[in-house]
Amino acid sequence: MARLDVTETFHHISFPGHLHTQESLSYATGFQFQDSDTLIVTYPKSGTTWMQEALTLVFSKGDSTLAHSMPNWARAPWLEQYYCPEVLRASRGPRIITTHLPYHLLAPALQGSKAKVIYVARNPKDVAVSYYHFHKMANFLPEPGSFGEFLSEFLSGTVHYGSWFDHVKGWTSQARNLNFFYITYEEMWQELRGSLERLSTFLQCPLVAAELTSAQQHCTFSSMKENSMVNYTLIPEEIMDHTKGQFMRKGKIGDWRNTFTEEQNRNFDEVFKAEMQDSQLRFVWESPEKLDSPESLKTRTVTQNPTLQGA
Ligand code: A3P
């Protein structure tokens, strides 16, 4: 299935035809969740792969065998991508499933479900920059043009997978109706160990200190960058052009400052303010001073979000 230049439009949202078909998207919206399922929900470039790795290591109690032997898309397949049914048929034990779909498309499937839903959000300026670079290397995404052109599309929600604003608002508005856990990329960056601990509590899979330490070590940026099961180097050159960039690119908070012009930033802030005026969500936009390494184990202040814990 190459279809690198094909775009699938489903409920007014465009998706890369390389990974999605009308059939696969309909399969997702009609999916029968089991209460034992764990669903990772993200807008692209928000820390999806990081959370896939985190859950793999929490469920394996810090044992990295699976994380180093099976690609992330086989461990935690994207529900809406065409290969998902096959992966799930072959899977044993509790399933980890991933999705980039907006809430309204999965609402009927999740109605009354006790499946655990983990939502990872990231400050949208860093998402936009990361997504832009990903467009340059991923041959199944459209040519992004200049960053300014891409940013306009990102802000108007016409990029693949739709609007970041609709995604984050749609899912977080359902926190009370779902078995829901909200976390940000920035919290994971600042407090990886604490984040893994909170996740393990939510997943009812407590880890002893040594297991937590091992999980933490395998989830660092440097560790994941070297792990071919998550760094996408297994994907052939014609699909992801590794000469144009790396999937594990920078892994920073506040990298947007190196790309946004002042005008782009002002415009972004205006749109953000208008879109998010009724939202309680708070984002960390800058790298906390002197914190340039996610591996550092120092205690840090994490900006608190309102508790978005579900049923
Ligand atoms: P950058 O492009 O800003 O480096 P997704 O998995 O949702 O596509 O997100 C990819 C982004 O998450 C990339 O961001 C990638 O570097 C970052 N990332 C992945 N694993 C990470 C980790 N362990 N620590 C920090 N950032 C990580």
GROMACS .gro file of C-alpha atoms and ligand atoms in nm:
model
  338
    1MET     CA    1   0.000   0.000   0.000
    2ALA     CA    2   0.199   0.300  -0.122
    3ARG     CA    3  -0.060   0.562  -0.224
    4LEU     CA    4   0.188   0.831  -0.120
    5ASP     CA    5   0.007   1.108  -0.307
    6VAL     CA    6  -0.345   1.004  -0.206
    7THR     CA    7  -0.549   1.205   0.043
    8GLU     CA    8  -0.854   1.047   0.202
    9THR     CA    9  -1.121   1.291   0.316
   10PHE     CA   10  -1.342   1.158   0.591
   11HIS     CA   11  -1.602   1.375   0.767
   12HIS     CA   12  -1.432   1.684   0.618
   13ILE     CA   13  -1.089   1.594   0.760
   14SER     CA   14  -0.800   1.490   0.538
   15PHE     CA   15  -0.583   1.188   0.613
   16PRO     CA   16  -0.279   1.043   0.434
   17GLY     CA   17  -0.399   0.778   0.190
   18HIS     CA   18  -0.077   0.587   0.246
   19LEU     CA   19  -0.207   0.478   0.587
   20HIS     CA   20  -0.583   0.534   0.569
   21THR     CA   21  -0.870   0.419   0.352
   22GLN     CA   22  -1.242   0.496   0.378
   23GLU     CA   23  -1.277   0.141   0.505
   24SER     CA   24  -1.009   0.177   0.774
   25LEU     CA   25  -1.158   0.505   0.894
   26SER     CA   26  -1.505   0.350   0.913
   27TYR     CA   27  -1.357   0.053   1.100
   28ALA     CA   28  -1.226   0.299   1.360
   29THR     CA   29  -1.552   0.486   1.406
   30GLY     CA   30  -1.743   0.159   1.446
   31PHE     CA   31  -1.482  -0.007   1.669
   32GLN     CA   32  -1.594  -0.218   1.964
   33PHE     CA   33  -1.376  -0.119   2.257
   34GLN     CA   34  -1.314  -0.362   2.540
   35ASP     CA   35  -1.298  -0.236   2.898
   36SER     CA   36  -0.941  -0.368   2.921
   37ASP     CA   37  -0.827  -0.150   2.626
   38THR     CA   38  -0.598   0.148   2.674
   39LEU     CA   39  -0.636   0.417   2.410
   40ILE     CA   40  -0.361   0.674   2.353
   41VAL     CA   41  -0.510   0.987   2.200
   42THR     CA   42  -0.298   1.262   2.050
   43TYR     CA   43  -0.292   1.526   1.785
   44PRO     CA   44   0.013   1.442   1.566
   45LYS     CA   45   0.354   1.546   1.702
   46SER     CA   46   0.234   1.579   2.060
   47GLY     CA   47   0.431   1.289   2.209
   48THR     CA   48   0.244   0.989   2.066
   49THR     CA   49   0.552   0.769   2.026
   50TRP     CA   50   0.676   0.872   2.369
   51MET     CA   51   0.350   0.762   2.528
   52GLN     CA   52   0.352   0.436   2.331
   53GLU     CA   53   0.697   0.367   2.474
   54ALA     CA   54   0.592   0.473   2.824
   55LEU     CA   55   0.290   0.239   2.825
   56THR     CA   56   0.493  -0.050   2.684
   57LEU     CA   57   0.742  -0.009   2.968
   58VAL     CA   58   0.483   0.039   3.240
   59PHE     CA   59   0.291  -0.271   3.134
   60SER     CA   60   0.615  -0.470   3.110
   61LYS     CA   61   0.725  -0.340   3.453
   62GLY     CA   62   1.036  -0.176   3.313
   63ASP     CA   63   1.147  -0.480   3.110
   64SER     CA   64   1.261  -0.339   2.775
   65THR     CA   65   1.250  -0.665   2.573
   66LEU     CA   66   0.929  -0.576   2.390
   67ALA     CA   67   1.030  -0.211   2.347
   68HIS     CA   68   1.346  -0.330   2.173
   69SER     CA   69   1.199  -0.608   1.963
   70MET     CA   70   0.865  -0.488   1.826
   71PRO     CA   71   0.797  -0.162   1.638
   72ASN     CA   72   0.570   0.084   1.814
   73TRP     CA   73   0.301   0.057   1.546
   74ALA     CA   74   0.273  -0.317   1.611
   75ARG     CA   75   0.263  -0.272   1.989
   76ALA     CA   76   0.012   0.013   1.987
   77PRO     CA   77  -0.146   0.033   1.639
   78TRP     CA   78  -0.333   0.338   1.517
   79LEU     CA   79  -0.699   0.244   1.517
   80GLU     CA   80  -0.772   0.432   1.194
   81GLN     CA   81  -0.476   0.295   0.994
   82TYR     CA   82  -0.539   0.012   0.752
   83TYR     CA   83  -0.326  -0.256   0.921
   84CYS     CA   84  -0.492  -0.220   1.263
   85PRO     CA   85  -0.741  -0.512   1.240
   86GLU     CA   86  -0.459  -0.750   1.149
   87VAL     CA   87  -0.238  -0.634   1.437
   88LEU     CA   88  -0.522  -0.659   1.688
   89ARG     CA   89  -0.615  -1.008   1.567
   90ALA     CA   90  -0.261  -1.122   1.642
   91SER     CA   91  -0.236  -0.949   1.979
   92ARG     CA   92  -0.259  -1.123   2.312
   93GLY     CA   93  -0.344  -0.965   2.645
   94PRO     CA   94  -0.468  -0.611   2.714
   95ARG     CA   95  -0.454  -0.399   2.401
   96ILE     CA   96  -0.282  -0.062   2.364
   97ILE     CA   97  -0.441   0.128   2.076
   98THR     CA   98  -0.346   0.470   1.942
   99THR     CA   99  -0.555   0.729   1.762
  100HIS     CA  100  -0.522   1.076   1.614
  101LEU     CA  101  -0.896   1.100   1.544
  102PRO     CA  102  -1.092   1.389   1.692
  103TYR     CA  103  -1.336   1.303   1.970
  104HIS     CA  104  -1.656   1.344   1.771
  105LEU     CA  105  -1.555   1.065   1.532
  106LEU     CA  106  -1.500   0.817   1.814
  107ALA     CA  107  -1.783   0.936   2.039
  108PRO     CA  108  -2.031   0.663   1.938
  109ALA     CA  109  -1.767   0.389   1.973
  110LEU     CA  110  -1.664   0.511   2.320
  111GLN     CA  111  -2.016   0.567   2.448
  112GLY     CA  112  -2.044   0.388   2.784
  113SER     CA  113  -1.699   0.231   2.746
  114LYS     CA  114  -1.468   0.188   3.046
  115ALA     CA  115  -1.160   0.168   2.822
  116LYS     CA  116  -0.879   0.382   2.960
  117VAL     CA  117  -0.823   0.695   2.753
  118ILE     CA  118  -0.488   0.873   2.784
  119TYR     CA  119  -0.476   1.214   2.620
  120VAL     CA  120  -0.134   1.370   2.556
  121ALA     CA  121  -0.132   1.740   2.469
  122ARG     CA  122   0.165   1.956   2.372
  123ASN     CA  123   0.194   2.331   2.337
  124PRO     CA  124   0.072   2.395   1.983
  125LYS     CA  125   0.360   2.619   1.877
  126ASP     CA  126   0.602   2.330   1.923
  127VAL     CA  127   0.348   2.095   1.762
  128ALA     CA  128   0.332   2.318   1.453
  129VAL     CA  129   0.711   2.331   1.417
  130SER     CA  130   0.750   1.956   1.473
  131TYR     CA  131   0.467   1.884   1.227
  132TYR     CA  132   0.625   2.112   0.967
  133HIS     CA  133   0.955   1.925   0.986
  134PHE     CA  134   0.773   1.594   0.974
  135HIS     CA  135   0.598   1.703   0.653
  136LYS     CA  136   0.939   1.759   0.497
  137MET     CA  137   1.060   1.406   0.566
  138ALA     CA  138   0.733   1.208   0.538
  139ASN     CA  139   0.661   1.146   0.170
  140PHE     CA  140   0.302   1.051   0.252
  141LEU     CA  141   0.226   1.406   0.368
  142PRO     CA  142   0.181   1.703   0.133
  143GLU     CA  143   0.469   1.937   0.057
  144PRO     CA  144   0.440   2.194   0.338
  145GLY     CA  145   0.575   2.496   0.147
  146SER     CA  146   0.727   2.766   0.367
  147PHE     CA  147   0.678   2.756   0.743
  148GLY     CA  148   0.449   3.061   0.715
  149GLU     CA  149   0.227   2.883   0.464
  150PHE     CA  150   0.216   2.571   0.674
  151LEU     CA  151   0.137   2.769   0.990
  152SER     CA  152  -0.165   2.933   0.820
  153GLU     CA  153  -0.300   2.589   0.735
  154PHE     CA  154  -0.228   2.463   1.084
  155LEU     CA  155  -0.417   2.754   1.239
  156SER     CA  156  -0.713   2.715   1.006
  157GLY     CA  157  -0.724   2.339   1.070
  158THR     CA  158  -0.685   2.236   0.707
  159VAL     CA  159  -0.374   2.026   0.764
  160HIS     CA  160  -0.401   1.646   0.771
  161TYR     CA  161  -0.583   1.521   1.085
  162GLY     CA  162  -0.770   1.851   1.116
  163SER     CA  163  -0.765   2.130   1.370
  164TRP     CA  164  -0.543   2.113   1.679
  165PHE     CA  165  -0.794   2.335   1.859
  166ASP     CA  166  -1.091   2.108   1.783
  167HIS     CA  167  -0.887   1.805   1.882
  168VAL     CA  168  -0.775   1.925   2.223
  169LYS     CA  169  -1.105   2.093   2.309
  170GLY     CA  170  -1.315   1.802   2.186
  171TRP     CA  171  -1.134   1.537   2.388
  172THR     CA  172  -1.077   1.733   2.708
  173SER     CA  173  -1.443   1.838   2.718
  174GLN     CA  174  -1.525   1.467   2.763
  175ALA     CA  175  -1.297   1.407   3.061
  176ARG     CA  176  -1.590   1.338   3.294
  177ASN     CA  177  -1.765   1.104   3.054
  178LEU     CA  178  -1.464   0.883   2.989
  179ASN     CA  179  -1.214   0.686   3.194
  180PHE     CA  180  -0.977   0.970   3.118
  181PHE     CA  181  -0.617   1.066   3.198
  182TYR     CA  182  -0.475   1.395   3.077
  183ILE     CA  183  -0.105   1.467   3.058
  184THR     CA  184   0.113   1.705   2.863
  185TYR     CA  185   0.435   1.653   2.672
  186GLU     CA  186   0.585   1.923   2.889
  187GLU     CA  187   0.493   1.742   3.212
  188MET     CA  188   0.659   1.428   3.080
  189TRP     CA  189   0.965   1.630   2.982
  190GLN     CA  190   0.994   1.800   3.320
  191GLU     CA  191   0.893   1.509   3.540
  192LEU     CA  192   0.939   1.185   3.349
  193ARG     CA  193   0.958   0.964   3.658
  194GLY     CA  194   0.659   1.129   3.825
  195SER     CA  195   0.463   1.105   3.498
  196LEU     CA  196   0.537   0.733   3.468
  197GLU     CA  197   0.434   0.685   3.829
  198ARG     CA  198   0.103   0.866   3.777
  199LEU     CA  199   0.043   0.667   3.460
  200SER     CA  200   0.111   0.339   3.636
  201THR     CA  201  -0.138   0.431   3.907
  202PHE     CA  202  -0.404   0.515   3.648
  203LEU     CA  203  -0.332   0.188   3.467
  204GLN     CA  204  -0.350  -0.003   3.796
  205CYS     CA  205  -0.010  -0.141   3.722
  206PRO     CA  206   0.211  -0.020   4.008
  207LEU     CA  207   0.589  -0.035   3.961
  208VAL     CA  208   0.853  -0.078   4.230
  209ALA     CA  209   1.139   0.174   4.234
  210ALA     CA  210   1.379  -0.035   4.022
  211GLU     CA  211   1.112  -0.103   3.759
  212LEU     CA  212   1.031   0.266   3.747
  213THR     CA  213   1.398   0.354   3.707
  214SER     CA  214   1.431   0.112   3.417
  215ALA     CA  215   1.113   0.243   3.249
  216GLN     CA  216   1.242   0.597   3.292
  217GLN     CA  217   1.580   0.516   3.139
  218HIS     CA  218   1.425   0.357   2.831
  219CYS     CA  219   1.187   0.652   2.781
  220THR     CA  220   1.451   0.924   2.763
  221PHE     CA  221   1.495   1.108   2.436
  222SER     CA  222   1.850   0.975   2.392
  223SER     CA  223   1.744   0.617   2.453
  224MET     CA  224   1.448   0.638   2.216
  225LYS     CA  225   1.656   0.811   1.951
  226GLU     CA  226   1.880   0.502   1.943
  227ASN     CA  227   1.594   0.252   1.946
  228SER     CA  228   1.507   0.149   1.590
  229MET     CA  229   1.171   0.017   1.716
  230VAL     CA  230   1.056   0.374   1.783
  231ASN     CA  231   1.280   0.607   1.584
  232TYR     CA  232   1.118   0.512   1.249
  233THR     CA  233   1.448   0.425   1.081
  234LEU     CA  234   1.284   0.093   0.987
  235ILE     CA  235   1.063   0.285   0.744
  236PRO     CA  236   1.208   0.276   0.391
  237GLU     CA  237   1.359   0.589   0.241
  238GLU     CA  238   1.086   0.633  -0.022
  239ILE     CA  239   0.824   0.666   0.253
  240MET     CA  240   1.026   0.864   0.509
  241ASP     CA  241   1.326   1.045   0.369
  242HIS     CA  242   1.578   1.017   0.651
  243THR     CA  243   1.817   1.248   0.467
  244LYS     CA  244   1.564   1.530   0.515
  245GLY     CA  245   1.533   1.495   0.890
  246GLN     CA  246   1.496   1.264   1.185
  247PHE     CA  247   1.176   1.154   1.350
  248MET     CA  248   1.338   1.196   1.692
  249ARG     CA  249   1.429   1.550   1.593
  250LYS     CA  250   1.496   1.773   1.896
  251GLY     CA  251   1.264   1.671   2.177
  252LYS     CA  252   1.258   2.016   2.338
  253ILE     CA  253   1.015   2.259   2.489
  254GLY     CA  254   1.013   2.603   2.326
  255ASP     CA  255   1.191   2.513   2.003
  256TRP     CA  256   0.922   2.718   1.823
  257ARG     CA  257   1.125   3.030   1.913
  258ASN     CA  258   1.386   2.925   1.658
  259THR     CA  259   1.129   2.920   1.377
  260PHE     CA  260   0.843   3.165   1.445
  261THR     CA  261   0.881   3.527   1.335
  262GLU     CA  262   0.741   3.793   1.568
  263GLU     CA  263   0.450   3.847   1.336
  264GLN     CA  264   0.372   3.476   1.315
  265ASN     CA  265   0.383   3.463   1.692
  266ARG     CA  266   0.145   3.759   1.732
  267ASN     CA  267  -0.096   3.608   1.482
  268PHE     CA  268  -0.076   3.269   1.654
  269ASP     CA  269  -0.148   3.424   1.994
  270GLU     CA  270  -0.454   3.600   1.857
  271VAL     CA  271  -0.599   3.283   1.708
  272PHE     CA  272  -0.509   3.086   2.020
  273LYS     CA  273  -0.680   3.340   2.245
  274ALA     CA  274  -0.997   3.339   2.037
  275GLU     CA  275  -1.010   2.959   2.003
  276MET     CA  276  -0.921   2.878   2.363
  277GLN     CA  277  -1.110   3.156   2.543
  278ASP     CA  278  -1.342   2.912   2.721
  279SER     CA  279  -1.074   2.656   2.794
  280GLN     CA  280  -0.912   2.600   3.133
  281LEU     CA  281  -0.609   2.431   2.978
  282ARG     CA  282  -0.270   2.584   3.044
  283PHE     CA  283   0.039   2.518   2.836
  284VAL     CA  284   0.409   2.550   2.900
  285TRP     CA  285   0.554   2.745   2.609
  286GLU     CA  286   0.914   2.788   2.712
  287SER     CA  287   1.187   2.559   2.826
  288PRO     CA  288   1.225   2.622   3.200
  289GLU     CA  289   1.554   2.802   3.260
  290LYS     CA  290   1.862   2.584   3.292
  291LEU     CA  291   1.661   2.277   3.203
  292ASP     CA  292   1.804   2.171   2.874
  293SER     CA  293   1.797   1.798   2.924
  294PRO     CA  294   1.489   1.581   2.967
  295GLU     CA  295   1.708   1.318   3.131
  296SER     CA  296   1.792   1.537   3.427
  297LEU     CA  297   1.635   1.393   3.738
  298LYS     CA  298   1.621   1.721   3.928
  299THR     CA  299   1.289   1.809   4.088
  300ARG     CA  300   1.105   2.069   3.889
  301THR     CA  301   0.795   2.272   3.906
  302VAL     CA  302   0.538   2.147   3.661
  303THR     CA  303   0.268   2.387   3.556
  304GLN     CA  304  -0.048   2.241   3.695
  305ASN     CA  305  -0.348   2.188   3.477
  306PRO     CA  306  -0.696   2.154   3.618
  307THR     CA  307  -0.752   1.792   3.709
  308LEU     CA  308  -0.885   1.620   3.404
  309GLN     CA  309  -0.950   1.284   3.554
  310GLY     CA  310  -1.249   1.097   3.424
  311ALA     CA  311  -1.502   0.845   3.545
  312A3P     P1  312   1.025   1.727   1.786
  312A3P     O1  313   0.998   1.719   1.638
  312A3P     O2  314   0.991   1.862   1.843
  312A3P     O3  315   1.164   1.683   1.822
  312A3P     P2  316   0.476   1.214   1.782
  312A3P     O4  317   0.529   1.086   1.836
  312A3P     O5  318   0.342   1.252   1.838
  312A3P     O6  319   0.481   1.217   1.633
  312A3P     O7  320   0.571   1.330   1.836
  312A3P     C1  321   0.704   1.343   1.791
  312A3P     C2  322   0.772   1.448   1.874
  312A3P     O8  323   0.796   1.396   2.008
  312A3P     C3  324   0.908   1.487   1.820
  312A3P     O9  325   0.927   1.624   1.858
  312A3P     C4  326   1.000   1.394   1.899
  312A3P    O10  327   1.135   1.434   1.901
  312A3P     C5  328   0.934   1.403   2.037
  312A3P     N1  329   0.973   1.294   2.129
  312A3P     C6  330   0.958   1.162   2.108
  312A3P     N2  331   1.009   1.093   2.212
  312A3P     C7  332   1.055   1.186   2.301
  312A3P     C8  333   1.122   1.178   2.429
  312A3P     N3  334   1.152   1.062   2.485
  312A3P     N4  335   1.155   1.294   2.491
  312A3P     C9  336   1.127   1.413   2.435
  312A3P     N5  337   1.065   1.427   2.314
  312A3P    C10  338   1.030   1.314   2.248
   0.00000   0.00000   0.00000
